[in-house]
XYZ file of C-alpha atoms in Angstrom:
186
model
C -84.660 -8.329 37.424
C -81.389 -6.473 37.318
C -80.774 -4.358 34.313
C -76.659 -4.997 33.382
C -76.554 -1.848 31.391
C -77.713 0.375 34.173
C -74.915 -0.759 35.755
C -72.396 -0.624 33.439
C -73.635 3.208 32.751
C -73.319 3.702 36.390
C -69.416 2.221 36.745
C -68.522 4.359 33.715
C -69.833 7.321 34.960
C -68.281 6.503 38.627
C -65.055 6.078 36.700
C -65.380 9.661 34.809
C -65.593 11.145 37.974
C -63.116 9.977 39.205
C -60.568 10.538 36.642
C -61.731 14.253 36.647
C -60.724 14.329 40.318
C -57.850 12.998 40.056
C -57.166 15.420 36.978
C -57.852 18.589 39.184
C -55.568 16.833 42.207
C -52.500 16.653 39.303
C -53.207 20.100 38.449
C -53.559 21.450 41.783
C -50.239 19.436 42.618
C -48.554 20.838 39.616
C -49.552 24.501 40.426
C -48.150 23.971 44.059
C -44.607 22.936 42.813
C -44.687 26.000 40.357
C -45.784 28.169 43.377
C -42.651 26.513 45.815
C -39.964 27.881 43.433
C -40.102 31.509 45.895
C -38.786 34.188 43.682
C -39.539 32.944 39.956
C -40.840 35.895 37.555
C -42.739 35.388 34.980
C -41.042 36.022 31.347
C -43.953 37.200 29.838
C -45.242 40.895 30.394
C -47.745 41.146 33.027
C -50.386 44.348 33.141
C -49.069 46.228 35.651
C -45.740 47.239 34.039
C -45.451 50.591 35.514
C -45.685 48.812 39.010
C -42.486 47.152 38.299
C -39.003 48.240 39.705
C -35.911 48.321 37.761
C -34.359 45.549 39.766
C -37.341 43.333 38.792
C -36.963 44.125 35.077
C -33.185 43.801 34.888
C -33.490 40.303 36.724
C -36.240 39.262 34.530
C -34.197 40.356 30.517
C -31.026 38.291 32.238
C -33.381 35.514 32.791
C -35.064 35.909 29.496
C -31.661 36.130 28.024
C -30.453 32.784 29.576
C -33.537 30.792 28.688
C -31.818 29.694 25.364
C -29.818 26.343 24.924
C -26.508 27.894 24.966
C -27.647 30.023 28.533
C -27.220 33.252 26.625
C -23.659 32.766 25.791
C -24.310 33.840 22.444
C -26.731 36.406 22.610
C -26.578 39.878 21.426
C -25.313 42.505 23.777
C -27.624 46.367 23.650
C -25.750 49.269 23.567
C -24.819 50.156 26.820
C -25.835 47.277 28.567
C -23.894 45.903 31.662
C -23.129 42.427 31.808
C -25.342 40.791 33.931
C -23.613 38.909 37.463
C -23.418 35.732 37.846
C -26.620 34.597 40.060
C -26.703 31.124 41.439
C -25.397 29.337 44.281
C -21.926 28.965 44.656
C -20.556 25.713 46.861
C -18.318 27.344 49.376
C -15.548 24.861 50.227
C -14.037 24.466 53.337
C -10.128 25.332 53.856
C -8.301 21.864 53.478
C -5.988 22.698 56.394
C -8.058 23.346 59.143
C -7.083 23.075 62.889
C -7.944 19.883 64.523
C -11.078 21.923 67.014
C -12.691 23.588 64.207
C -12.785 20.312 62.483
C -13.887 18.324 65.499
C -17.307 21.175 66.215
C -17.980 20.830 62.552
C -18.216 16.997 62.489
C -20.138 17.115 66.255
C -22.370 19.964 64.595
C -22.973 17.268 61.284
C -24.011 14.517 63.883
C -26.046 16.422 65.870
C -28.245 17.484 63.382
C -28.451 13.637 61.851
C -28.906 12.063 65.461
C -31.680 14.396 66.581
C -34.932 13.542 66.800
C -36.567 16.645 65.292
C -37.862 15.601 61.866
C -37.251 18.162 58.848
C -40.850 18.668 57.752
C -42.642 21.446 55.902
C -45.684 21.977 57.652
C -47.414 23.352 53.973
C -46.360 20.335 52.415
C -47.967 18.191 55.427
C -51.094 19.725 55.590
C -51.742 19.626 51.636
C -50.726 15.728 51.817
C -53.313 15.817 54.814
C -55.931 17.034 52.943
C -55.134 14.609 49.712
C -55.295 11.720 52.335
C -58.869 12.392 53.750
C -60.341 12.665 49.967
C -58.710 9.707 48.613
C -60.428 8.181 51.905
C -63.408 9.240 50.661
C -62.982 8.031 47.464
C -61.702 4.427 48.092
C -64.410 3.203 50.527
C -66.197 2.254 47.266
C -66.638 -1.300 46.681
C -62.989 -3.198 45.532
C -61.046 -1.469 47.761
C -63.051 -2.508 51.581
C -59.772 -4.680 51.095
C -57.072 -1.985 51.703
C -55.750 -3.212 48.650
C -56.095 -3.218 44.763
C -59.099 -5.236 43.423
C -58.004 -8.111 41.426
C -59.125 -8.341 37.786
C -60.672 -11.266 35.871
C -57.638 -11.577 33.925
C -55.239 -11.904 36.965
C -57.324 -14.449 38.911
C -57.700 -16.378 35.283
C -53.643 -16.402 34.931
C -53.207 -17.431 38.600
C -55.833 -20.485 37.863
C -53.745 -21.423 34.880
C -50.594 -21.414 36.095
C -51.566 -23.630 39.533
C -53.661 -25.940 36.933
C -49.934 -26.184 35.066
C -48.186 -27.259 38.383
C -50.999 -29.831 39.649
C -50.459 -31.481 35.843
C -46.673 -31.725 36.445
C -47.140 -33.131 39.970
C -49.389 -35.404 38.846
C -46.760 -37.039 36.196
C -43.576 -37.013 38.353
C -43.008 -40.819 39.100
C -41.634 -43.784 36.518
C -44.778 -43.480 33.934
C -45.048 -46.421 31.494
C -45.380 -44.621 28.404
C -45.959 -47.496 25.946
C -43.544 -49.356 24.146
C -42.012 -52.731 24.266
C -41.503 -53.514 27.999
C -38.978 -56.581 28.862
C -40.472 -58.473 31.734
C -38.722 -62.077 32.290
């Protein structure tokens, strides 16, 4: 005899874990795009203040200072303080009269890098998405998905059967019906 609720208990607590692992994949993912950023500093004061050098403390009170919705326009200057520079990146345009050769190497330099066959990969990036590959593997030779695809629910193979049922009942009416009434035959 096969006991449903065992079962049921079972898919639930199959579904739990997964949902947990997919919770510590988003928050692994999410920790890895924070990490990318290179030099970020944190606003808040870490422990080891005294370890900190001046440049590091300047950079972080003008990005503290900016962090407001009207980027620090209208904040308060200290007494003394320089203001800060302008960090950022600045688009560096090219000189609109440029000689014809300088122009040409510049195009030819454009194409070569869009016709060569090198792909621009990040080898970090690669191996993480490796890694996320082989466990979802693991995870989705569970019954549903021997497939390769999703696994259809009741309710999607129920609307499919009602909607062919709908077209076989308007096929089978197409033709000159006699739907009652006075006919004239002669």
């Amino acid at each position: 005899m096969v006991d449903y609720f065992a079962e049921r208990e079972e898919a639930k607590k199959e579904r739990v874990h997964k949902n947990e692992l997919q919770r510590l994949r988003n928050i692994r993912r999410s920790m890895k795009a924070r990490n990318d950023g290179g030099d970020t500093v944190p606003l808040g004061l870490s422990t080891d203040l005294e370890s900190r050098t001046r440049h590091e403390l300047v950079n972080q009170m003008n990005r503290a200072r900016q962090a407001t919705a009207s980027l620090g326009k209208f904040q308060p200057m200290l007494k003394d303080e320089k203001v800060p520079k302008k960090t950022g990146k600045t688009h560096k345009f090219a000189a609109n009269e440029a000689s014809i050769a300088t122009e040409r190497k510049r195009y030819l330099e454009i194409f070569d890098q869009i016709s060569s066959k090198k792909p621009k990969i990040d080898e970090t990036r690669l191996i993480a998405s490796e890694g996320d590959k082989q466990e979802t593997s693991k995870t989705n030779t569970r019954k549903g998905h021997d497939r390769g695809g999703r696994s259809r629910h009741k309710s999607s193979i129920h609307r499919q059967q009602h909607f062919q049922n709908k077209i076989k009942k308007n096929k089978k009416g197409g033709g000159k019906a006699r739907r009652g009434g006075k006919t004239s035959r002669q």
